């Protein structure tokens, strides 16, 4: 197996991760409520972002497979933190589609969202709230 990501601690509660296949880099920062400056995504922000991006990607694959598109679909993500231990306790994913679809397409999209690999990889105790808005 090849390494996917190489991450280096920069100091000052920051890291830099490099995606080895593409060379793209992401800097993280601790959030302001945990001794950081909050100037970049925090690691837990990336966790929540991964869920929303994964859902969009898998819905895009389903749309392509079934001959429609979801271009322009947007997602807003709310991360809810808990304490003792400090952890993400809920991720709210609110999807807004630019079009209204028929019942069959809505069912395909909803099923695809819930079958994304990130959603299936998260612990069942982490609440995933997914809200669908069709037709802006």
C-alpha atoms as one frame of an Amber mdcrd trajectory, in Angstrom:
protein
   0.000   0.000   0.000   1.209   3.464  -0.862   1.131   6.314   1.625  -1.756
   8.711   0.871  -0.908  11.766   2.995   2.236  13.038   4.710   1.676  15.479
   7.594   4.213  17.620   9.421   3.821  19.556  12.669   4.764  23.203  12.018
   4.650  24.387  15.624   2.180  26.805  17.130  -0.576  24.151  17.012  -0.443
  23.980  13.196   0.144  21.117  10.797   0.658  20.880   7.057  -0.656  17.834
   5.212   0.388  16.976   1.667  -1.703  14.743  -0.577   1.106  12.752  -2.172
  -0.664  11.893  -5.447  -1.528  15.509  -6.310   0.913  17.543  -4.240  -1.936
  19.645  -2.818  -1.424  20.871   0.717  -3.720  21.720   3.613  -2.710  23.654
   6.710  -4.624  23.075   9.936  -4.795  25.200  13.053  -6.223  24.528  16.474
  -9.558  26.306  16.964  -9.810  29.417  19.114 -11.728  27.492  21.781  -8.793
  25.082  22.104  -5.734  27.357  22.309  -5.394  27.988  18.562  -5.743  31.001
  16.325  -8.505  29.491  14.178  -6.853  30.821  11.000  -7.209  27.530   9.087
  -9.498  24.519   9.183  -9.132  22.585  12.414  -8.741  18.810  12.230 -12.345
  18.394  13.416 -13.500  20.913  10.767 -11.883  18.648   8.179 -13.707  15.648
   9.623 -17.049  17.421   9.200 -16.055  18.760   5.771 -15.104  15.251   4.658
 -18.615  14.030   5.403 -20.290  16.757   3.331 -17.823  16.483   0.451 -18.132
  12.710   0.395 -21.928  12.914   0.259 -21.762  15.362  -2.655 -19.282  13.142
  -4.495 -21.309   9.941  -4.096 -24.509  11.774  -5.086 -22.649  13.100  -8.150
 -21.692   9.546  -9.100 -25.312   8.413  -8.652 -26.546  11.352 -10.739 -24.075
  10.561 -13.533 -25.053   6.879 -13.436 -28.778   7.689 -13.679 -28.472  10.447
 -16.283 -29.132  13.657 -14.374 -26.896  16.226 -12.706 -26.604  17.965  -9.382
 -24.366  20.798 -10.590 -24.654  23.796  -8.282 -25.711  21.755  -5.253 -24.390
  23.308  -2.052 -23.806  21.955   1.426 -23.599  23.746   4.753 -22.014  21.823
   7.579 -22.392  22.442  11.280 -20.008  20.670  13.634 -21.177  20.216  17.227
 -18.484  19.612  19.824 -18.890  17.788  23.112 -16.757  17.534  26.224 -15.431
  14.782  28.496 -13.873  13.728  26.224 -13.611  16.610  23.777 -14.965  15.225
  20.512 -17.374  15.839  17.662 -20.801  14.655  18.839 -22.889  15.688  15.832
 -22.422  16.782  12.245 -25.352  18.520  10.571 -25.207  18.336   6.774 -27.699
  20.612   5.025 -27.846  20.023   1.268 -29.509  22.524  -1.076 -30.163  21.417
  -4.639 -30.718  24.009  -7.382 -33.514  21.910  -8.882 -36.563  20.097  -7.640
 -36.501  16.461  -8.694 -39.166  13.799  -8.983 -39.646  11.301  -6.155 -37.465
   8.638  -7.824 -34.472  10.975  -8.186 -34.877  12.276  -4.625 -34.813   8.699
  -3.351 -31.635   7.969  -5.357 -29.925  11.093  -3.964 -30.942  10.454  -0.371
 -29.768   6.837  -0.522 -26.453   7.883  -2.103 -25.807  10.498   0.588 -26.257
   7.968   3.362 -24.004   5.419   1.650 -20.908   7.569   1.320 -17.747   5.923
   2.678 -17.108   8.668   5.233 -20.631   8.326   6.663 -20.126   4.578   6.901
 -16.706   5.002   8.548 -17.819   7.239  11.411 -18.671   5.716  14.779 -22.419
   5.182  15.283 -22.304   7.404  18.399 -21.470  10.399  16.189 -24.878  11.733
  15.202 -25.230  12.513  11.500 -28.164  14.815  10.748 -28.786  15.177   7.014
 -31.303  17.703   5.692 -32.308  17.886   2.020 -33.689  21.032   0.341 -34.787
  20.563  -3.259 -35.225  23.548  -5.585 -33.579  26.699  -4.194
